[in-house]
């Protein structure tokens, strides 16, 4: 898992250090008609300070905070003409396309930013920002998994080996130039590597996270767990992993055929 996270951080660091970071201020440039933002009374020029309890530093933080929203109200703290106000907005779901053109559903409040600006970062700053973004990616993935387990989100988006292979093929064929294609491939590797590292850290026997859980219990009680318990837990862990593999393969085949 550490190697997975290091790889993700390294790739994101490369992009941030070589291309800079989008640093657009969290100021509303335009409010789209017939959207939650328009209904809530947001106006062009409003500065978004917080979304719920999350402090907003750049405009890109806004969609990142609501990325896992399932249509529940959020509270926006804004600054308008020097005065602080709070507005309640309920994002709606809309269909968008991911980086390879597949249709995905995302939450929408209906605002756009002003002109995009980029900030050059030093190498230490790029590493720090890349580490922060890797952490955000992992927490977002955990929220998605939690919503699937609780039944709030469809598990149809889970992909297994066949789905990942299909995505890999789509990524290698995307981009108008070979430089853009390389960038897409690197982004795909970064996202996949972070998610693999996260899944491997889940406290399930058979995975690295299960071994770490055993070590923690052994350290706490001063002796290893009973061999019988370890054997049974490994069987349960294997059954869980096998079930997940079977389910994702079923998802992959259903998406391919239908």
CSV table of C-alpha atoms in Angstrom, one decimal:
chain,number,residue,atom,x,y,z
A,1,UNK,CA,0.0,0.0,0.0
A,2,UNK,CA,2.8,2.4,0.8
A,3,UNK,CA,4.3,1.9,-2.7
A,4,UNK,CA,0.8,2.5,-4.2
A,5,UNK,CA,0.5,5.8,-2.4
A,6,UNK,CA,4.1,6.9,-3.2
A,7,UNK,CA,3.4,6.2,-6.9
A,8,UNK,CA,0.2,8.3,-6.8
A,9,UNK,CA,1.9,11.2,-5.0
A,10,UNK,CA,4.9,11.1,-7.4
A,11,UNK,CA,2.6,11.3,-10.5
A,12,UNK,CA,0.5,14.2,-9.0
A,13,UNK,CA,3.7,15.9,-7.9
A,14,UNK,CA,5.0,15.8,-11.5
A,15,UNK,CA,1.8,17.3,-12.9
A,16,UNK,CA,1.7,20.1,-10.2
A,17,UNK,CA,5.4,20.9,-10.5
A,18,UNK,CA,5.5,20.9,-14.3
A,19,UNK,CA,2.2,22.5,-15.0
A,20,UNK,CA,1.3,24.5,-11.9
A,21,UNK,CA,-1.9,24.4,-9.8
A,22,UNK,CA,-5.2,25.9,-10.6
A,23,UNK,CA,-5.6,28.7,-8.0
A,24,UNK,CA,-8.9,30.3,-9.1
A,25,UNK,CA,-10.4,32.2,-6.2
A,26,UNK,CA,-13.7,30.7,-4.8
A,27,UNK,CA,-15.7,33.5,-6.3
A,28,UNK,CA,-18.9,32.9,-8.2
A,29,UNK,CA,-18.4,34.0,-11.8
A,30,UNK,CA,-21.8,32.9,-13.1
A,31,UNK,CA,-25.0,31.3,-11.8
A,32,UNK,CA,-26.7,29.0,-14.1
A,33,UNK,CA,-30.5,29.3,-14.6
A,34,UNK,CA,-32.9,26.8,-13.1
A,35,UNK,CA,-30.3,25.3,-10.7
A,36,UNK,CA,-30.1,25.0,-6.9
A,37,UNK,CA,-27.7,27.9,-6.8
A,38,UNK,CA,-30.1,30.2,-8.5
A,39,UNK,CA,-33.0,29.0,-6.3
A,40,UNK,CA,-30.9,29.6,-3.2
A,41,UNK,CA,-30.1,33.2,-4.2
A,42,UNK,CA,-26.4,32.9,-5.0
A,43,UNK,CA,-25.1,35.8,-7.1
A,44,UNK,CA,-22.1,36.4,-9.3
A,45,UNK,CA,-19.3,37.9,-7.2
A,46,UNK,CA,-20.2,35.9,-4.0
A,47,UNK,CA,-17.1,34.5,-2.3
A,48,UNK,CA,-17.7,31.0,-0.9
A,49,UNK,CA,-15.9,30.7,2.4
A,50,UNK,CA,-17.2,27.3,3.6
A,51,UNK,CA,-19.3,24.4,2.5
A,52,UNK,CA,-20.8,22.9,5.7
A,53,UNK,CA,-17.7,22.8,7.9
A,54,UNK,CA,-15.1,22.6,5.1
A,55,UNK,CA,-13.0,25.7,4.5
A,56,UNK,CA,-12.9,26.6,0.8
A,57,UNK,CA,-9.5,27.9,-0.5
A,58,UNK,CA,-10.0,27.6,-4.2
A,59,UNK,CA,-13.0,27.2,-6.5
A,60,UNK,CA,-12.0,23.6,-7.2
A,61,UNK,CA,-12.6,22.8,-3.5
A,62,UNK,CA,-16.3,23.3,-4.0
A,63,UNK,CA,-17.0,20.4,-6.3
A,64,UNK,CA,-14.5,18.3,-4.4
A,65,UNK,CA,-16.4,18.7,-1.1
A,66,UNK,CA,-19.8,17.9,-2.7
A,67,UNK,CA,-18.5,15.0,-4.9
A,68,UNK,CA,-20.1,12.4,-2.7
A,69,UNK,CA,-23.3,14.3,-2.0
A,70,UNK,CA,-26.5,12.3,-2.7
A,71,UNK,CA,-29.0,15.2,-2.8
A,72,UNK,CA,-28.7,16.2,0.8
A,73,UNK,CA,-28.8,19.9,1.8
A,74,UNK,CA,-25.4,21.7,2.3
A,75,UNK,CA,-24.8,25.0,4.0
A,76,UNK,CA,-22.7,27.6,2.1
A,77,UNK,CA,-21.1,30.4,4.1
A,78,UNK,CA,-20.5,33.2,1.6
A,79,UNK,CA,-19.2,36.8,1.7
A,80,UNK,CA,-21.3,39.3,-0.2
A,81,UNK,CA,-20.3,43.0,-0.2
A,82,UNK,CA,-18.3,42.6,2.9
A,83,UNK,CA,-21.1,40.8,4.8
A,84,UNK,CA,-21.1,37.1,5.7
A,85,UNK,CA,-24.3,35.1,4.9
A,86,UNK,CA,-25.3,31.5,5.0
A,87,UNK,CA,-27.4,29.8,2.3
A,88,UNK,CA,-28.8,26.2,2.2
A,89,UNK,CA,-28.5,24.4,-1.2
A,90,UNK,CA,-29.5,20.9,-2.2
A,91,UNK,CA,-27.3,19.6,-5.1
A,92,UNK,CA,-29.1,17.8,-7.9
A,93,UNK,CA,-27.7,14.9,-9.9
A,94,UNK,CA,-26.7,15.5,-13.5
A,95,UNK,CA,-25.1,13.4,-16.2
A,96,UNK,CA,-21.5,14.3,-17.2
A,97,UNK,CA,-18.7,12.5,-18.9
A,98,UNK,CA,-15.5,11.3,-17.3
A,99,UNK,CA,-12.0,11.7,-18.8
A,100,UNK,CA,-12.5,8.9,-21.3
A,101,UNK,CA,-16.0,9.9,-22.4
A,102,UNK,CA,-18.1,7.5,-20.2
A,103,UNK,CA,-21.3,8.9,-18.8
A,104,UNK,CA,-21.2,9.4,-15.1
A,105,UNK,CA,-23.5,11.1,-12.6
A,106,UNK,CA,-22.3,14.0,-10.5
A,107,UNK,CA,-23.8,16.4,-8.0
A,108,UNK,CA,-24.5,19.9,-9.3
A,109,UNK,CA,-25.3,23.2,-7.6
A,110,UNK,CA,-25.0,25.4,-10.7
A,111,UNK,CA,-22.1,27.8,-10.5
A,112,UNK,CA,-19.0,28.5,-12.5
A,113,UNK,CA,-15.8,30.3,-11.7
A,114,UNK,CA,-14.1,33.3,-13.1
A,115,UNK,CA,-11.1,33.0,-15.5
A,116,UNK,CA,-8.9,30.1,-14.6
A,117,UNK,CA,-5.5,31.0,-13.2
A,118,UNK,CA,-2.5,28.8,-12.5
A,119,UNK,CA,0.1,29.1,-9.7
A,120,UNK,CA,3.6,27.8,-10.0
A,121,UNK,CA,4.7,25.6,-7.1
A,122,UNK,CA,8.1,24.8,-5.7
A,123,UNK,CA,9.0,21.1,-5.5
A,124,UNK,CA,8.3,20.8,-1.7
A,125,UNK,CA,5.0,22.7,-2.2
A,126,UNK,CA,4.1,20.3,-5.1
A,127,UNK,CA,4.8,17.2,-2.9
A,128,UNK,CA,2.7,18.6,0.0
A,129,UNK,CA,-0.2,19.4,-2.3
A,130,UNK,CA,0.1,16.0,-4.0
A,131,UNK,CA,0.0,14.3,-0.6
A,132,UNK,CA,-3.1,16.3,0.4
A,133,UNK,CA,-4.9,15.4,-2.9
A,134,UNK,CA,-4.0,11.7,-2.5
A,135,UNK,CA,-5.5,11.8,1.0
A,136,UNK,CA,-8.6,13.6,-0.3
A,137,UNK,CA,-9.0,10.9,-3.1
A,138,UNK,CA,-8.8,8.1,-0.5
A,139,UNK,CA,-11.3,9.7,1.8
A,140,UNK,CA,-13.7,10.3,-1.1
A,141,UNK,CA,-13.3,6.6,-2.1
A,142,UNK,CA,-14.1,5.5,1.5
A,143,UNK,CA,-17.3,7.7,1.4
A,144,UNK,CA,-18.3,6.1,-1.9
A,145,UNK,CA,-17.8,2.6,-0.4
A,146,UNK,CA,-19.7,3.5,2.7
A,147,UNK,CA,-22.6,4.8,0.7
A,148,UNK,CA,-22.6,1.5,-1.4
A,149,UNK,CA,-22.6,-0.6,1.8
A,150,UNK,CA,-25.4,1.4,3.3
A,151,UNK,CA,-27.4,1.1,0.1
A,152,UNK,CA,-27.5,4.8,-0.6
A,153,UNK,CA,-25.5,4.5,-3.8
A,154,UNK,CA,-25.7,1.9,-6.6
A,155,UNK,CA,-22.9,-0.7,-6.6
A,156,UNK,CA,-23.1,-0.9,-10.4
A,157,UNK,CA,-20.0,1.4,-10.7
A,158,UNK,CA,-17.7,-1.1,-9.0
A,159,UNK,CA,-15.3,-2.5,-11.5
A,160,UNK,CA,-13.3,-5.7,-11.5
A,161,UNK,CA,-10.4,-6.9,-13.7
A,162,UNK,CA,-12.5,-6.8,-16.9
A,163,UNK,CA,-13.8,-3.3,-16.2
A,164,UNK,CA,-10.3,-2.0,-15.4
A,165,UNK,CA,-9.0,-3.6,-18.6
A,166,UNK,CA,-11.7,-1.9,-20.5
A,167,UNK,CA,-11.0,1.5,-18.9
A,168,UNK,CA,-7.3,1.0,-19.7
A,169,UNK,CA,-8.0,0.5,-23.3
A,170,UNK,CA,-10.2,3.6,-23.4
A,171,UNK,CA,-7.5,5.7,-21.8
A,172,UNK,CA,-4.8,4.6,-24.2
A,173,UNK,CA,-7.1,5.6,-27.1
A,174,UNK,CA,-8.0,9.0,-25.6
A,175,UNK,CA,-6.3,12.3,-26.3
A,176,UNK,CA,-5.8,14.3,-29.5
A,177,UNK,CA,-2.0,14.1,-29.2
A,178,UNK,CA,0.4,11.5,-27.8
A,179,UNK,CA,1.4,14.0,-25.1
A,180,UNK,CA,-2.2,14.3,-24.0
A,181,UNK,CA,-2.6,10.5,-24.1
A,182,UNK,CA,0.5,10.0,-21.9
A,183,UNK,CA,-1.0,12.5,-19.4
A,184,UNK,CA,-4.3,10.6,-19.4
A,185,UNK,CA,-2.5,7.3,-18.8
A,186,UNK,CA,-0.5,8.7,-15.9
A,187,UNK,CA,-3.7,10.1,-14.3
A,188,UNK,CA,-5.4,6.7,-14.7
A,189,UNK,CA,-2.4,5.0,-13.1
A,190,UNK,CA,-2.4,7.5,-10.2
A,191,UNK,CA,-6.1,7.0,-9.5
A,192,UNK,CA,-5.9,3.2,-9.8
A,193,UNK,CA,-2.8,3.0,-7.6
A,194,UNK,CA,-4.4,5.1,-4.8
A,195,UNK,CA,-7.5,3.0,-4.8
A,196,UNK,CA,-5.6,-0.3,-4.8
A,197,UNK,CA,-3.5,0.9,-1.9
A,198,UNK,CA,-6.6,1.9,0.0
A,199,UNK,CA,-8.4,-1.4,-0.6
A,200,UNK,CA,-5.4,-3.3,0.5
A,201,UNK,CA,-5.4,-1.4,3.8
A,202,UNK,CA,-8.9,-2.5,4.7
A,203,UNK,CA,-8.9,-4.6,7.9
A,204,UNK,CA,-9.9,-7.8,6.2
A,205,UNK,CA,-7.9,-11.0,6.7
A,206,UNK,CA,-5.9,-11.9,3.5
A,207,UNK,CA,-5.2,-8.3,2.9
A,208,UNK,CA,-2.3,-6.2,4.2
A,209,UNK,CA,-4.8,-4.3,6.4
A,210,UNK,CA,-5.8,-7.6,8.1
A,211,UNK,CA,-2.2,-8.4,8.9
A,212,UNK,CA,-1.7,-4.9,10.4
A,213,UNK,CA,-4.8,-5.5,12.5
A,214,UNK,CA,-3.4,-8.7,13.8
A,215,UNK,CA,-0.1,-7.0,14.6
A,216,UNK,CA,-2.0,-4.3,16.5
A,217,UNK,CA,-3.9,-6.8,18.6
A,218,UNK,CA,-0.8,-8.8,19.3
A,219,UNK,CA,1.0,-5.6,20.4
A,220,UNK,CA,-1.9,-4.7,22.7
A,221,UNK,CA,-2.3,-8.1,24.4
A,222,UNK,CA,1.4,-9.1,24.3
A,223,UNK,CA,0.8,-12.4,22.5
A,224,UNK,CA,-0.4,-13.7,19.1
A,225,UNK,CA,-4.0,-14.5,18.4
A,226,UNK,CA,-5.0,-18.1,18.8
A,227,UNK,CA,-4.1,-20.1,15.7
A,228,UNK,CA,-7.6,-21.5,15.3
A,229,UNK,CA,-9.0,-17.9,15.3
A,230,UNK,CA,-6.5,-16.9,12.7
A,231,UNK,CA,-7.4,-19.9,10.5
A,232,UNK,CA,-11.1,-19.2,10.7
A,233,UNK,CA,-10.6,-15.4,10.1
A,234,UNK,CA,-8.5,-16.1,7.0
A,235,UNK,CA,-11.3,-18.3,5.7
A,236,UNK,CA,-13.8,-15.6,6.3
A,237,UNK,CA,-11.4,-13.0,4.7
A,238,UNK,CA,-10.9,-15.2,1.6
A,239,UNK,CA,-14.7,-15.6,1.3
A,240,UNK,CA,-15.2,-11.9,1.4
A,241,UNK,CA,-12.5,-11.2,-1.2
A,242,UNK,CA,-13.8,-14.0,-3.4
A,243,UNK,CA,-17.3,-12.6,-3.1
A,244,UNK,CA,-16.2,-9.1,-4.0
A,245,UNK,CA,-14.3,-10.5,-7.0
A,246,UNK,CA,-17.3,-12.4,-8.2
A,247,UNK,CA,-19.6,-9.4,-7.8
A,248,UNK,CA,-17.3,-7.0,-9.7
A,249,UNK,CA,-16.9,-9.6,-12.5
A,250,UNK,CA,-20.7,-9.9,-12.7
A,251,UNK,CA,-20.9,-6.0,-12.9
A,252,UNK,CA,-18.2,-6.0,-15.6
A,253,UNK,CA,-20.0,-8.6,-17.7
A,254,UNK,CA,-23.4,-6.9,-17.3
A,255,UNK,CA,-21.9,-3.5,-18.4
A,256,UNK,CA,-20.3,-5.1,-21.4
A,257,UNK,CA,-23.3,-7.1,-22.5
A,258,UNK,CA,-26.0,-4.5,-21.7
